[in-house]
Amino acid sequence: MKGYTATLPGGEAIYYVDRKRWFWMMSVLYPLQPLLGIWLHSTTGTQAWLLLPLFIGYVIVPLADWMIGEDTNNPPEEVVLQLDRDRYYRVLTFLVVPLHFISLIGSAWWAGTQSLSWWSFLGLAVVAGITSGLGINTGHELGHKKGRLERTLAKIVLAVPVYGHFWVEHNRGHHRDVSTPDDPASARMGENIYKFALREIPGAFFRAWAIEKDRLVRRDRSAWDADNQILQSMLLSLLLQLGLLVMFGWKMIPFLVVHNVLAWWQLTSANYIEHYGLLRAKDSNGRFERCLPHHSWNSNHVLSNLVLFHLQRHSDHHAHPLRRYQSLRHFNDLPTLPNGYFGVYLLAYVPWLWYRVMDHRLLALPHIAGDLSRVNIDPDRRDAILEKYCATGASSA
Amino acid sequence: MSEFKCPECGYTYDEAVGDPHEGYSPGTRFENLPDDFACPDCSVRFKEDFEKA
């Protein structure tokens, strides 16, 4: 297996092998799951196989995360430059781009041409949508890089989940405002995921549009100019979905509506859990402090990280947004999620259970230590939360 | 004409070149960038964080 040599500051030579190197292919293959379900349906005739990806994502992966556990290993800083320059890791993120298109087109083809029961049709649309939502993860990894090819591929893959505004919104909006009350993509304590979705989905779109419009105005162009990066990706989405409609007929209308909503819901789910309740403090000038590792919830669970290009090492990602996935680090004493993202999503979908698991974790973080003035709280729930936690002596606020 | 560097990601604003993609034409002084200017590459460092190269 390929290794990297480097010299530590003390003069000691080290040889580092990335044990996860080949396992990163799982992030490439994971979005092909709908095709696995289709293949099993076609060979056995049992429509329930179409739902297999839901079972893999929300039962097998969380159980495997629970059983295999966490990996806290970091590459030595001295080899990170070599790791970043190793084209293999980059090529994996390129390879997955066409696979997202193939997965959606294959699912649409099957939904449009087979006589499926209503529940398996709906199930296939849900599976396709969740899988396209993973395209936002691919676009996320690619879009944070400086290279023109990577940025272009990010905008192309974001056409699959119809989330062309993500590149502008996430890089220029979310990263700037993360873990502040100003960020529509950072969840507040006491805000359930359904209420959050209604703030996040439109809020993110309008913020992206405003940022892109500002850029175009500086260039003396209209917001509707062909240079608008949001419109470029959205145009590709329109062509793709119109093409599916022409090829596979009216059934594509309900299929694509469900697909698109579920793809967006995937991002909403990730955004909801990634910064829940966390708040950057203001300095003496009234500026928010810069984003530090404890301003994001982290998960070191191995399997879910391997299928998500290390997205769950979110603390290091927000502190250092251009760091490549293979080099993201674990730190001690981070806000830590109890499972990988897929398992934690299930918690988030049941608000009372979410609050029960997460609120005490949030208040117990070393930098919060029960002080509610250091928490991003939903203004509508502030009084109830203060009453609940101050009454029990959990807060000094 | 000077250059200013983002301490997080290394993005460099060269006043002679500007950043046409961002709408800052060549010759635009760093001091004339908007007060809320964020690094175009990482967005986690701001105008006041940039260091003269």
Tab-separated table of C-alpha atoms in Angstrom, chain A residues 7 13 19 21 26 37 47 53 99 107 110 197 203 243 252 268 286 302 343 361 375 396:
chain	number	residue	atom	x	y	z
A	7	THR	CA	10.630	14.111	8.940
A	13	ALA	CA	11.778	10.040	10.043
A	19	ARG	CA	-5.392	2.706	6.186
A	21	ARG	CA	-7.102	4.819	1.363
A	26	MET	CA	-17.179	3.437	-0.673
A	37	GLY	CA	-32.389	-2.302	-5.565
A	47	GLN	CA	-40.716	-4.898	-5.540
A	53	PRO	CA	-31.237	1.456	0.171
A	99	LEU	CA	-22.579	8.148	-11.070
A	107	SER	CA	-34.211	5.223	-11.116
A	110	TRP	CA	-37.363	2.122	-13.830
A	197	ALA	CA	-36.580	23.338	7.219
A	203	GLY	CA	-33.414	31.395	3.709
A	243	GLY	CA	-35.408	15.274	-20.600
A	252	MET	CA	-42.013	11.747	-13.937
A	268	THR	CA	-31.681	20.068	5.678
A	286	GLY	CA	-19.099	43.232	18.296
A	302	VAL	CA	-15.973	5.070	10.689
A	343	GLY	CA	-28.484	7.339	12.699
A	361	ARG	CA	-25.047	17.155	25.459
A	375	VAL	CA	-26.206	28.882	23.178
A	396	SER	CA	-25.695	30.472	35.236
